[in-house]
């Protein structure tokens, strides 16, 4: 079983570290590599596996780059959340595989930070207030 890079659990995307991305990317590469060995190097499944491996590497590479930005803009903040969720949801499918650390799950991150979460909650409340109208 793999061990987590640290005992902390990221709550927001701003809490993510390159070590978190590296651990998740490594886990995915190991699991996808096992599947790739099973399907062989020919056929449509092989091409799909190769594409998935490339997407995992690209997504992780983008995350490494974005995490290095000192003051990310709104689109960069959203991209960090999106790419982490993309990797995390891909890893979720391998929950049953040998080598999976059942004591540590790749934490779901829905917001960049607490202020993003609060802003989203405000938008939801405003929408609910505007959406609740009575018909005459």
PDB file of C-alpha atoms in Angstrom:
ATOM      1  CA  UNK A   1       0.000   0.000   0.000  1.00  0.00           C
ATOM      2  CA  UNK A   2       1.113   3.502  -0.711  1.00  0.00           C
ATOM      3  CA  UNK A   3       1.496   6.065   2.018  1.00  0.00           C
ATOM      4  CA  UNK A   4       0.258   9.619   1.722  1.00  0.00           C
ATOM      5  CA  UNK A   5       2.813  12.401   1.239  1.00  0.00           C
ATOM      6  CA  UNK A   6       1.602  13.865   4.531  1.00  0.00           C
ATOM      7  CA  UNK A   7      -1.154  13.375   7.062  1.00  0.00           C
ATOM      8  CA  UNK A   8      -2.995  16.556   6.147  1.00  0.00           C
ATOM      9  CA  UNK A   9      -6.172  16.497   4.081  1.00  0.00           C
ATOM     10  CA  UNK A  10      -6.564  19.343   1.591  1.00  0.00           C
ATOM     11  CA  UNK A  11      -9.922  21.072   1.880  1.00  0.00           C
ATOM     12  CA  UNK A  12      -9.470  23.650  -0.863  1.00  0.00           C
ATOM     13  CA  UNK A  13      -7.427  23.796  -4.049  1.00  0.00           C
ATOM     14  CA  UNK A  14      -5.152  26.373  -2.430  1.00  0.00           C
ATOM     15  CA  UNK A  15      -4.143  23.607   0.024  1.00  0.00           C
ATOM     16  CA  UNK A  16      -2.886  21.332  -2.758  1.00  0.00           C
ATOM     17  CA  UNK A  17       0.847  20.810  -3.056  1.00  0.00           C
ATOM     18  CA  UNK A  18       2.909  19.377  -5.893  1.00  0.00           C
ATOM     19  CA  UNK A  19       3.404  16.288  -3.693  1.00  0.00           C
ATOM     20  CA  UNK A  20      -0.364  15.700  -3.716  1.00  0.00           C
ATOM     21  CA  UNK A  21      -0.449  15.884  -7.493  1.00  0.00           C
ATOM     22  CA  UNK A  22       2.615  13.644  -7.768  1.00  0.00           C
ATOM     23  CA  UNK A  23       1.065  11.008  -5.483  1.00  0.00           C
ATOM     24  CA  UNK A  24      -2.200  10.977  -7.414  1.00  0.00           C
ATOM     25  CA  UNK A  25      -0.452  10.986 -10.797  1.00  0.00           C
ATOM     26  CA  UNK A  26       1.816   8.117  -9.702  1.00  0.00           C
ATOM     27  CA  UNK A  27      -1.139   6.100  -8.452  1.00  0.00           C
ATOM     28  CA  UNK A  28      -2.978   6.606 -11.733  1.00  0.00           C
ATOM     29  CA  UNK A  29       0.050   5.768 -13.846  1.00  0.00           C
ATOM     30  CA  UNK A  30       0.572   2.522 -11.912  1.00  0.00           C
ATOM     31  CA  UNK A  31      -3.078   1.511 -12.235  1.00  0.00           C
ATOM     32  CA  UNK A  32      -3.354   2.515 -15.896  1.00  0.00           C
ATOM     33  CA  UNK A  33      -0.058   0.775 -16.603  1.00  0.00           C
ATOM     34  CA  UNK A  34      -1.469  -2.467 -15.183  1.00  0.00           C
ATOM     35  CA  UNK A  35      -4.513  -2.214 -17.427  1.00  0.00           C
ATOM     36  CA  UNK A  36      -2.354  -1.331 -20.420  1.00  0.00           C
ATOM     37  CA  UNK A  37      -0.236  -4.467 -19.837  1.00  0.00           C
ATOM     38  CA  UNK A  38      -3.402  -6.568 -19.824  1.00  0.00           C
ATOM     39  CA  UNK A  39      -4.816  -5.174 -23.072  1.00  0.00           C
ATOM     40  CA  UNK A  40      -1.530  -5.299 -24.966  1.00  0.00           C
ATOM     41  CA  UNK A  41      -0.228  -2.862 -27.538  1.00  0.00           C
ATOM     42  CA  UNK A  42      -2.751  -3.370 -30.315  1.00  0.00           C
ATOM     43  CA  UNK A  43      -6.431  -2.755 -30.711  1.00  0.00           C
ATOM     44  CA  UNK A  44      -8.809   0.028 -29.822  1.00  0.00           C
ATOM     45  CA  UNK A  45      -8.564  -0.520 -26.067  1.00  0.00           C
ATOM     46  CA  UNK A  46      -4.816  -0.050 -26.275  1.00  0.00           C
ATOM     47  CA  UNK A  47      -5.248   3.258 -28.105  1.00  0.00           C
ATOM     48  CA  UNK A  48      -7.796   4.393 -25.518  1.00  0.00           C
ATOM     49  CA  UNK A  49      -5.447   3.481 -22.658  1.00  0.00           C
ATOM     50  CA  UNK A  50      -2.571   5.343 -24.270  1.00  0.00           C
ATOM     51  CA  UNK A  51      -4.809   8.402 -24.679  1.00  0.00           C
ATOM     52  CA  UNK A  52      -5.888   8.205 -21.046  1.00  0.00           C
ATOM     53  CA  UNK A  53      -2.253   8.005 -19.914  1.00  0.00           C
ATOM     54  CA  UNK A  54      -1.489  11.114 -21.970  1.00  0.00           C
ATOM     55  CA  UNK A  55      -4.477  12.971 -20.500  1.00  0.00           C
ATOM     56  CA  UNK A  56      -3.399  12.095 -16.946  1.00  0.00           C
ATOM     57  CA  UNK A  57       0.125  13.374 -17.625  1.00  0.00           C
ATOM     58  CA  UNK A  58      -1.174  16.544 -19.300  1.00  0.00           C
ATOM     59  CA  UNK A  59      -3.627  17.236 -16.493  1.00  0.00           C
ATOM     60  CA  UNK A  60      -0.966  16.702 -13.831  1.00  0.00           C
ATOM     61  CA  UNK A  61       1.487  18.870 -15.785  1.00  0.00           C
ATOM     62  CA  UNK A  62      -1.044  21.689 -15.964  1.00  0.00           C
ATOM     63  CA  UNK A  63      -1.676  21.349 -12.223  1.00  0.00           C
ATOM     64  CA  UNK A  64       2.060  21.577 -11.441  1.00  0.00           C
ATOM     65  CA  UNK A  65       2.275  24.752 -13.521  1.00  0.00           C
ATOM     66  CA  UNK A  66      -0.818  26.326 -11.985  1.00  0.00           C
ATOM     67  CA  UNK A  67       0.238  25.495  -8.426  1.00  0.00           C
ATOM     68  CA  UNK A  68       3.479  27.394  -9.037  1.00  0.00           C
ATOM     69  CA  UNK A  69       1.585  30.630  -9.830  1.00  0.00           C
ATOM     70  CA  UNK A  70       1.979  32.989  -6.893  1.00  0.00           C
ATOM     71  CA  UNK A  71      -1.352  34.832  -7.194  1.00  0.00           C
ATOM     72  CA  UNK A  72      -3.561  32.856  -9.566  1.00  0.00           C
ATOM     73  CA  UNK A  73      -6.235  34.692 -11.512  1.00  0.00           C
ATOM     74  CA  UNK A  74      -9.847  33.513 -11.407  1.00  0.00           C
ATOM     75  CA  UNK A  75      -9.488  31.280 -14.484  1.00  0.00           C
ATOM     76  CA  UNK A  76      -6.342  29.698 -13.038  1.00  0.00           C
ATOM     77  CA  UNK A  77      -8.084  29.065  -9.733  1.00  0.00           C
ATOM     78  CA  UNK A  78     -10.976  27.401 -11.552  1.00  0.00           C
ATOM     79  CA  UNK A  79      -8.543  25.340 -13.645  1.00  0.00           C
ATOM     80  CA  UNK A  80      -6.788  24.051 -10.512  1.00  0.00           C
ATOM     81  CA  UNK A  81     -10.108  22.854  -9.096  1.00  0.00           C
ATOM     82  CA  UNK A  82     -11.161  21.336 -12.442  1.00  0.00           C
ATOM     83  CA  UNK A  83      -7.883  19.496 -13.090  1.00  0.00           C
ATOM     84  CA  UNK A  84      -7.691  18.104  -9.560  1.00  0.00           C
ATOM     85  CA  UNK A  85     -11.275  16.856  -9.867  1.00  0.00           C
ATOM     86  CA  UNK A  86     -10.473  15.330 -13.263  1.00  0.00           C
ATOM     87  CA  UNK A  87      -7.540  13.360 -11.827  1.00  0.00           C
ATOM     88  CA  UNK A  88      -9.446  12.477  -8.689  1.00  0.00           C
ATOM     89  CA  UNK A  89     -12.486  11.164 -10.555  1.00  0.00           C
ATOM     90  CA  UNK A  90     -10.229   9.101 -12.815  1.00  0.00           C
ATOM     91  CA  UNK A  91      -8.570   7.566  -9.733  1.00  0.00           C
ATOM     92  CA  UNK A  92     -11.960   6.797  -8.200  1.00  0.00           C
ATOM     93  CA  UNK A  93     -12.557   4.063 -10.779  1.00  0.00           C
ATOM     94  CA  UNK A  94      -9.539   2.186  -9.417  1.00  0.00           C
ATOM     95  CA  UNK A  95     -10.848   2.078  -5.832  1.00  0.00           C
ATOM     96  CA  UNK A  96     -10.974  -1.734  -5.912  1.00  0.00           C
ATOM     97  CA  UNK A  97      -7.483  -2.299  -7.338  1.00  0.00           C
ATOM     98  CA  UNK A  98      -4.575  -3.921  -5.567  1.00  0.00           C
ATOM     99  CA  UNK A  99      -2.188  -1.271  -4.328  1.00  0.00           C
ATOM    100  CA  UNK A 100      -4.925   1.200  -3.530  1.00  0.00           C
ATOM    101  CA  UNK A 101      -4.550   2.815  -0.136  1.00  0.00           C
ATOM    102  CA  UNK A 102      -8.038   2.484   1.344  1.00  0.00           C
ATOM    103  CA  UNK A 103      -7.043   4.594   4.346  1.00  0.00           C
ATOM    104  CA  UNK A 104      -6.465   7.643   2.187  1.00  0.00           C
ATOM    105  CA  UNK A 105      -8.842   8.901  -0.416  1.00  0.00           C
ATOM    106  CA  UNK A 106      -7.932  11.640  -2.817  1.00  0.00           C
ATOM    107  CA  UNK A 107      -9.919  14.458  -1.294  1.00  0.00           C
ATOM    108  CA  UNK A 108     -12.579  16.141  -3.397  1.00  0.00           C
ATOM    109  CA  UNK A 109     -11.888  19.846  -3.804  1.00  0.00           C
ATOM    110  CA  UNK A 110     -14.821  21.984  -4.945  1.00  0.00           C
ATOM    111  CA  UNK A 111     -13.486  25.496  -4.351  1.00  0.00           C
ATOM    112  CA  UNK A 112     -10.159  27.260  -4.546  1.00  0.00           C
ATOM    113  CA  UNK A 113     -10.418  28.719  -1.047  1.00  0.00           C
ATOM    114  CA  UNK A 114     -12.921  29.680   1.651  1.00  0.00           C
ATOM    115  CA  UNK A 115     -13.750  32.998  -0.041  1.00  0.00           C
ATOM    116  CA  UNK A 116     -14.629  31.169  -3.293  1.00  0.00           C
ATOM    117  CA  UNK A 117     -16.862  28.815  -1.326  1.00  0.00           C
ATOM    118  CA  UNK A 118     -18.581  31.731   0.445  1.00  0.00           C
ATOM    119  CA  UNK A 119     -19.084  33.559  -2.861  1.00  0.00           C
ATOM    120  CA  UNK A 120     -20.642  30.443  -4.372  1.00  0.00           C
ATOM    121  CA  UNK A 121     -22.987  30.070  -1.402  1.00  0.00           C
ATOM    122  CA  UNK A 122     -23.992  33.744  -1.796  1.00  0.00           C
ATOM    123  CA  UNK A 123     -24.719  33.192  -5.518  1.00  0.00           C
ATOM    124  CA  UNK A 124     -26.864  30.178  -4.647  1.00  0.00           C
ATOM    125  CA  UNK A 125     -28.794  32.136  -2.000  1.00  0.00           C
ATOM    126  CA  UNK A 126     -29.355  35.069  -4.385  1.00  0.00           C
ATOM    127  CA  UNK A 127     -30.548  32.719  -7.096  1.00  0.00           C
ATOM    128  CA  UNK A 128     -32.892  30.989  -4.663  1.00  0.00           C
ATOM    129  CA  UNK A 129     -34.276  34.373  -3.538  1.00  0.00           C
ATOM    130  CA  UNK A 130     -34.793  35.557  -7.119  1.00  0.00           C
ATOM    131  CA  UNK A 131     -36.150  32.184  -8.230  1.00  0.00           C
ATOM    132  CA  UNK A 132     -38.782  32.036  -5.515  1.00  0.00           C
ATOM    133  CA  UNK A 133     -41.629  34.113  -6.801  1.00  0.00           C
ATOM    134  CA  UNK A 134     -45.341  33.724  -6.521  1.00  0.00           C
ATOM    135  CA  UNK A 135     -47.575  33.596  -9.520  1.00  0.00           C
ATOM    136  CA  UNK A 136     -50.524  35.927  -9.488  1.00  0.00           C
TER     137      UNK A 136
END
